[in-house]
mmCIF file of C-alpha atoms (C1' of nucleotides) in Angstrom:
data_model
loop_
_atom_site.group_PDB
_atom_site.id
_atom_site.type_symbol
_atom_site.label_atom_id
_atom_site.label_comp_id
_atom_site.label_asym_id
_atom_site.label_seq_id
_atom_site.Cartn_x
_atom_site.Cartn_y
_atom_site.Cartn_z
ATOM 1 C CA MET A 1 -102.179 123.287 51.258
ATOM 2 C CA GLY A 2 -100.171 123.417 48.205
ATOM 3 C CA ASP A 3 -101.191 120.093 46.853
ATOM 4 C CA LEU A 4 -104.718 120.016 47.904
ATOM 5 C CA GLY A 5 -106.519 116.897 47.165
ATOM 6 C CA ARG A 6 -103.537 115.444 45.504
ATOM 7 C CA SER A 7 -101.992 112.648 47.348
ATOM 8 C CA PRO A 8 -99.113 113.880 49.357
ATOM 9 C CA ALA A 9 -96.969 111.703 47.307
ATOM 10 C CA GLU A 10 -98.750 111.165 44.100
ATOM 11 C CA LEU A 11 -95.712 109.510 42.767
ATOM 12 C CA ASP A 12 -95.949 107.945 39.409
ATOM 13 C CA LEU A 13 -94.225 104.818 40.393
ATOM 14 C CA THR A 14 -93.203 102.318 37.871
ATOM 15 C CA ILE A 15 -91.737 99.227 39.326
ATOM 16 C CA GLY A 16 -90.739 96.084 37.608
ATOM 17 C CA VAL A 17 -92.541 93.800 39.921
ATOM 18 C CA PRO A 18 -94.676 91.071 38.465
ATOM 19 C CA GLY A 19 -98.313 91.426 39.261
ATOM 20 C CA LEU A 20 -98.157 95.122 39.829
ATOM 21 C CA ASN A 21 -99.773 97.366 37.356
ATOM 22 C CA SER A 22 -97.199 99.998 36.736
ATOM 23 C CA SER A 23 -99.573 102.074 34.735
ATOM 24 C CA SER A 24 -101.585 103.088 37.720
ATOM 25 C CA PRO A 25 -99.880 105.458 40.027
ATOM 26 C CA ILE A 26 -99.429 104.278 43.555
ATOM 27 C CA ARG A 27 -100.760 106.642 46.077
ATOM 28 C CA SER A 28 -99.086 106.570 49.370
ATOM 29 C CA GLY A 29 -100.097 107.931 52.678
ATOM 30 C CA GLY A 30 -103.209 106.051 53.502
ATOM 31 C CA GLY A 31 -105.492 107.608 55.985
ATOM 32 C CA GLY A 32 -106.227 110.351 53.554
ATOM 33 C CA CYS A 33 -103.683 112.616 55.039
ATOM 34 C CA ASN A 34 -103.754 115.148 52.295
ATOM 35 C CA MET A 35 -102.666 118.646 52.253
ATOM 36 C CA ARG A 36 -105.770 120.483 51.290
ATOM 37 C CA ASP A 37 -108.350 123.022 52.041
ATOM 38 C CA LEU A 38 -106.159 125.510 53.718
ATOM 39 C CA ASP A 39 -102.899 127.102 52.970
ATOM 40 C CA ILE A 40 -101.795 129.241 55.748
ATOM 41 C CA ASN A 41 -99.245 130.763 53.481
ATOM 42 C CA GLN A 42 -101.982 132.188 51.421
ATOM 43 C CA PRO A 43 -104.291 134.914 52.545
ATOM 44 C CA ALA A 44 -107.797 133.725 53.207
ATOM 45 C CA TYR A 45 -109.951 134.589 50.297
ATOM 46 C CA GLY A 46 -112.920 133.347 48.420
ATOM 47 C CA GLY A 47 -111.165 131.701 45.539
ATOM 48 C CA GLU A 48 -111.261 127.979 45.812
ATOM 49 C CA GLU A 49 -108.847 126.672 43.279
ATOM 50 C CA GLU A 50 -106.670 129.546 42.321
ATOM 51 C CA TYR A 51 -104.219 130.925 44.741
ATOM 52 C CA PRO A 52 -101.851 133.773 44.610
ATOM 53 C CA MET A 53 -98.487 132.410 43.809
ATOM 54 C CA ALA A 54 -96.659 131.141 46.788
ATOM 55 C CA SER A 55 -93.648 133.167 46.085
ATOM 56 C CA ILE A 56 -90.198 133.772 47.254
ATOM 57 C CA GLU A 57 -90.616 134.847 50.784
ATOM 58 C CA GLU A 58 -90.246 138.517 51.182
ATOM 59 C CA GLU A 59 -88.219 139.931 53.933
ATOM 60 C CA GLU A 60 -90.256 140.514 57.014
ATOM 61 C CA GLU A 61 -91.340 144.042 57.095
ATOM 62 C CA GLU A 62 -91.388 146.212 60.099
ATOM 63 C CA GLY A 63 -94.677 145.782 61.841
ATOM 64 C CA GLY A 64 -95.930 143.609 58.983
ATOM 65 C CA ASN A 65 -97.240 140.090 59.312
ATOM 66 C CA PRO A 66 -94.575 137.618 60.212
ATOM 67 C CA ARG A 67 -93.824 135.817 57.011
ATOM 68 C CA PRO A 68 -94.571 132.137 56.800
ATOM 69 C CA LYS A 69 -91.671 130.029 57.824
ATOM 70 C CA LYS A 70 -92.310 127.424 55.236
ATOM 71 C CA LEU A 71 -93.438 127.830 51.708
ATOM 72 C CA ARG A 72 -96.336 125.724 50.581
ATOM 73 C CA LEU A 73 -96.647 125.490 46.867
ATOM 74 C CA SER A 74 -99.945 126.392 45.330
ATOM 75 C CA LYS A 75 -101.979 123.773 43.589
ATOM 76 C CA GLU A 76 -101.075 125.191 40.234
ATOM 77 C CA GLN A 77 -97.398 125.235 41.047
ATOM 78 C CA SER A 78 -97.541 121.640 42.186
ATOM 79 C CA ARG A 79 -99.428 120.660 39.104
ATOM 80 C CA LEU A 80 -96.884 122.248 36.797
ATOM 81 C CA LEU A 81 -93.991 120.734 38.676
ATOM 82 C CA GLU A 82 -95.576 117.297 38.505
ATOM 83 C CA GLU A 83 -96.245 117.720 34.846
ATOM 84 C CA SER A 84 -92.676 118.728 34.248
ATOM 85 C CA PHE A 85 -91.435 115.823 36.346
ATOM 86 C CA ARG A 86 -93.401 113.410 34.219
ATOM 87 C CA GLN A 87 -91.601 114.698 31.167
ATOM 88 C CA HIS A 88 -88.124 114.518 32.631
ATOM 89 C CA HIS A 89 -86.876 113.648 36.061
ATOM 90 C CA THR A 90 -83.977 116.040 35.862
ATOM 91 C CA LEU A 91 -83.736 119.549 34.531
ATOM 92 C CA ASN A 92 -80.947 121.225 32.709
ATOM 93 C CA PRO A 93 -80.106 124.763 33.840
ATOM 94 C CA LYS A 94 -82.197 126.360 31.135
ATOM 95 C CA GLN A 95 -85.227 124.260 31.885
ATOM 96 C CA LYS A 96 -84.808 124.962 35.557
ATOM 97 C CA GLU A 97 -84.589 128.673 34.953
ATOM 98 C CA ALA A 98 -87.619 128.684 32.689
ATOM 99 C CA LEU A 99 -89.709 126.645 35.059
ATOM 100 C CA ALA A 100 -88.722 128.800 37.988
ATOM 101 C CA MET A 101 -89.702 131.870 36.062
ATOM 102 C CA LYS A 102 -93.020 130.355 35.124
ATOM 103 C CA LEU A 103 -93.741 129.349 38.693
ATOM 104 C CA LYS A 104 -92.390 132.516 40.237
ATOM 105 C CA LEU A 105 -90.000 130.489 42.299
ATOM 106 C CA ARG A 106 -86.258 130.572 42.705
ATOM 107 C CA PRO A 107 -84.360 128.101 40.524
ATOM 108 C CA ARG A 108 -83.002 126.641 43.727
ATOM 109 C CA GLN A 109 -86.541 125.883 44.891
ATOM 110 C CA VAL A 110 -87.316 124.123 41.649
ATOM 111 C CA GLU A 111 -84.084 122.211 41.920
ATOM 112 C CA VAL A 112 -84.802 121.141 45.465
ATOM 113 C CA TRP A 113 -88.329 120.149 44.554
ATOM 114 C CA PHE A 114 -87.001 117.858 41.838
ATOM 115 C CA GLN A 115 -84.400 116.405 44.167
ATOM 116 C CA ASN A 116 -87.010 115.620 46.766
ATOM 117 C CA ARG A 117 -89.334 114.245 44.156
ATOM 118 C CA ARG A 118 -86.693 111.898 42.805
ATOM 119 C CA ALA A 119 -85.702 110.766 46.259
ATOM 120 C CA ARG A 120 -89.272 110.084 47.318
ATOM 121 C CA THR A 121 -90.114 108.257 44.145
ATOM 122 C CA LYS A 122 -87.113 106.066 44.692
ATOM 123 C CA LEU A 123 -88.065 105.473 48.290
ATOM 124 C CA LYS A 124 -91.556 104.385 47.319
ATOM 125 C CA GLN A 125 -90.191 102.032 44.715
ATOM 126 C CA THR A 126 -87.824 100.525 47.235
ATOM 127 C CA GLU A 127 -90.658 100.023 49.674
ATOM 128 C CA MET A 128 -92.715 98.286 47.035
ATOM 129 C CA GLU A 129 -89.815 96.065 46.065
ATOM 130 C CA CYS A 130 -89.346 95.220 49.703
ATOM 131 C CA GLU A 131 -92.985 94.210 50.040
ATOM 132 C CA TYR A 132 -92.770 92.130 46.911
ATOM 133 C CA LEU A 133 -89.645 90.344 48.118
ATOM 134 C CA LYS A 134 -91.302 89.670 51.456
ATOM 135 C CA ARG A 135 -94.185 87.997 49.690
ATOM 136 C CA CYS A 136 -91.756 85.974 47.598
ATOM 137 C CA PHE A 137 -89.955 84.911 50.728
ATOM 138 C CA GLY A 138 -93.197 83.798 52.290
ATOM 139 C CA SER A 139 -94.285 81.671 49.383
ATOM 140 C CA LEU A 140 -90.823 80.203 48.920
ATOM 141 C CA THR A 141 -90.670 79.310 52.583
ATOM 142 C CA GLU A 142 -93.976 77.530 52.245
ATOM 143 C CA GLU A 143 -92.797 75.730 49.130
ATOM 144 C CA ASN A 144 -89.617 74.730 50.915
ATOM 145 C CA ARG A 145 -91.588 73.279 53.817
ATOM 146 C CA ARG A 146 -93.733 71.316 51.427
ATOM 147 C CA LEU A 147 -90.729 69.918 49.569
ATOM 148 C CA GLN A 148 -89.004 68.996 52.814
ATOM 149 C CA ARG A 149 -92.046 67.039 53.881
ATOM 150 C CA GLU A 150 -91.983 65.290 50.544
ATOM 151 C CA VAL A 151 -88.311 64.442 50.965
ATOM 152 C CA GLU A 152 -89.050 63.003 54.395
ATOM 153 C CA GLU A 153 -91.772 60.830 52.965
ATOM 154 C CA LEU A 154 -89.492 59.568 50.223
ATOM 155 C CA ARG A 155 -86.746 58.859 52.732
ATOM 156 C CA ALA A 156 -89.183 56.845 54.780
ATOM 157 C CA LEU A 157 -89.973 54.807 51.708
ATOM 158 C CA ARG A 158 -86.285 54.106 51.169
ATOM 159 C CA VAL A 159 -85.671 53.023 54.744
ATOM 160 C CA ALA A 160 -88.406 50.441 54.651
ATOM 161 C CA PRO A 161 -88.685 49.180 51.093
ATOM 162 C CA PRO A 162 -91.394 46.767 50.253
ATOM 163 C CA THR A 163 -90.413 43.139 50.457
ATOM 164 C CA VAL A 164 -90.337 41.595 47.028
ATOM 165 C CA LEU A 165 -89.953 37.882 46.598
ATOM 166 C CA SER A 166 -87.875 36.455 43.841
ATOM 167 C CA PRO A 167 -90.061 34.719 41.286
ATOM 168 C CA HIS A 168 -87.416 31.991 41.079
ATOM 169 C CA THR A 169 -86.353 31.252 44.633
ATOM 170 C CA ARG A 170 -89.323 32.710 46.502
ATOM 171 C CA GLN A 171 -86.821 34.426 48.775
ATOM 172 C CA PRO A 172 -86.935 38.181 49.548
ATOM 173 C CA LEU A 173 -84.863 40.161 47.114
ATOM 174 C CA PRO A 174 -82.291 42.654 48.404
ATOM 175 C CA ALA A 175 -83.370 46.273 48.101
ATOM 176 C CA SER A 176 -80.446 46.953 45.800
ATOM 177 C CA SER A 177 -81.984 44.730 43.174
ATOM 178 C CA LEU A 178 -85.209 46.700 43.181
ATOM 179 C CA THR A 179 -86.054 49.596 40.973
ATOM 180 C CA MET A 180 -88.937 51.963 40.623
ATOM 181 C CA CYS A 181 -90.737 52.767 37.470
ATOM 182 C CA PRO A 182 -90.670 56.541 37.123
ATOM 183 C CA ARG A 183 -93.960 56.494 35.270
ATOM 184 C CA CYS A 184 -96.169 54.362 37.457
ATOM 185 C CA GLU A 185 -93.930 54.644 40.560
ATOM 186 C CA ARG A 186 -94.225 50.940 41.258
ATOM 187 C CA VAL A 187 -91.367 49.047 42.758
ATOM 188 C CA THR A 188 -90.326 46.129 40.643
ATOM 189 C CA THR A 189 -87.396 43.790 40.429
ATOM 190 C CA ALA A 190 -84.906 45.117 38.000
ATOM 191 C CA ALA A 191 -83.975 41.524 37.328
ATOM 192 C CA THR A 192 -87.302 40.881 35.648
ATOM 193 C CA ALA A 193 -86.975 43.904 33.459
ATOM 194 C CA THR A 194 -83.376 44.007 32.401
ATOM 195 C CA PRO A 195 -81.351 41.414 34.180
ATOM 196 C CA ARG A 196 -78.083 42.347 32.563
ATOM 197 C CA ALA A 197 -78.470 45.962 33.482
ATOM 198 C CA VAL A 198 -78.802 44.973 37.118
ATOM 199 C CA ILE A 199 -75.664 42.936 37.057
ATOM 200 C CA GLY A 200 -73.659 45.612 35.434
ATOM 201 C CA ARG A 201 -75.004 48.527 37.404
ATOM 202 C CA PRO A 202 -72.629 50.036 39.935
ATOM 203 C CA PRO A 203 -73.979 49.983 43.507
ATOM 204 C CA SER A 204 -74.227 53.737 43.696
ATOM 205 C CA ALA A 205 -76.426 54.102 40.673
ATOM 206 C CA SER A 206 -79.800 55.574 41.360
ATOM 207 C CA PRO A 207 -82.775 53.299 40.905
ATOM 208 C CA PHE A 208 -84.562 56.218 39.263
ATOM 209 C CA THR A 209 -82.117 56.615 36.441
ATOM 210 C CA ARG A 210 -83.539 53.873 34.293
ATOM 211 C CA SER A 211 -87.024 53.755 33.012
ATOM 212 C CA THR A 212 -87.129 50.296 31.574
ATOM 213 C CA ALA A 213 -88.988 48.623 34.401
ATOM 214 C CA CYS A 214 -92.438 48.725 32.889
ATOM 215 C "C1'" DG B 1 -77.187 115.419 42.101
ATOM 216 C "C1'" DC B 2 -77.844 112.412 46.009
ATOM 217 C "C1'" DC B 3 -78.458 111.496 50.797
ATOM 218 C "C1'" DG B 4 -79.641 112.213 55.445
ATOM 219 C "C1'" DT B 5 -81.896 115.143 58.177
ATOM 220 C "C1'" DC B 6 -84.640 118.884 60.164
ATOM 221 C "C1'" DA B 7 -88.672 121.475 60.792
ATOM 222 C "C1'" DA B 8 -93.255 123.322 59.558
ATOM 223 C "C1'" DT B 9 -97.684 121.928 58.665
ATOM 224 C "C1'" DA B 10 -101.899 119.317 58.615
ATOM 225 C "C1'" DA B 11 -104.789 115.281 59.581
ATOM 226 C "C1'" DG B 12 -106.329 111.624 62.644
ATOM 227 C "C1'" DC B 13 -107.738 110.304 67.026
ATOM 228 C "C1'" DA B 14 -108.380 109.466 71.901
ATOM 229 C "C1'" DA B 15 -109.191 111.746 76.251
ATOM 230 C "C1'" DT B 16 -111.464 115.390 78.575
ATOM 231 C "C1'" DA C 1 -115.851 121.378 71.201
ATOM 232 C "C1'" DT C 2 -111.249 121.469 72.687
ATOM 233 C "C1'" DT C 3 -106.794 119.748 73.618
ATOM 234 C "C1'" DG C 4 -102.730 117.144 73.183
ATOM 235 C "C1'" DC C 5 -100.350 113.590 71.058
ATOM 236 C "C1'" DT C 6 -98.988 110.879 66.922
ATOM 237 C "C1'" DT C 7 -98.174 110.368 62.204
ATOM 238 C "C1'" DA C 8 -97.528 111.697 57.355
ATOM 239 C "C1'" DT C 9 -96.126 115.007 54.056
ATOM 240 C "C1'" DT C 10 -93.039 118.213 52.153
ATOM 241 C "C1'" DG C 11 -89.891 122.314 51.606
ATOM 242 C "C1'" DA C 12 -85.319 123.192 52.770
ATOM 243 C "C1'" DC C 13 -80.396 122.697 54.079
ATOM 244 C "C1'" DG C 14 -75.603 120.918 54.589
ATOM 245 C "C1'" DG C 15 -72.254 117.513 53.443
ATOM 246 C "C1'" DC C 16 -70.370 114.597 50.165
#
DNA sequence: GCCGTCAATAAGCAAT
DNA sequence: ATTGCTTATTGACGGC
């Protein structure tokens, strides 16, 4: 057991991802796979919440019970470690020593716990960033598709421009003499709007660069 | 201290 | 209910 009830990785994740509330801890490990209810490292006894300290494993005694191969921290130990981790993610030697003493653990165990905790916090953050970037990719892909369709539609308009007759000669005007009003998006003859501008405009100039048509 | 990894442990779940 | 497999969590270690 160790961390009964507590999420296996109750990591207080703070990630700079828009839309994610960093104030609420992310709990991983869906499926409710929690360490709980039973700590085989602890002798069975009536107490529900308080456990004898999971301590430095003693040497196996002759004829005694085989000692547990893996320490499981008690709930209280986990709680204190988490609390300490919230205050600082790394410990100086004195803090480590003091915490180890308090928890009846070896300093090395405290050190390793913090290392694992840091690593797993980082892993969770990376996973969340990955998910966020995937969602961004999806929406950007969709946006890209939409814009490409729009480009295709505009290209189609350019290939087959509307035929506009000259008010003077009643002959179709060349497409190069047409312009589009950026406000109302109507094709008009630039000649009617600003005849001199049409004459002076270089052939490569975009018809959308002037807004004097209307 | 970090990283990659291993191994112990516990929960979930389908098959029997 | 039991069993066996899969998966997730977590304490620990060695190398850098």
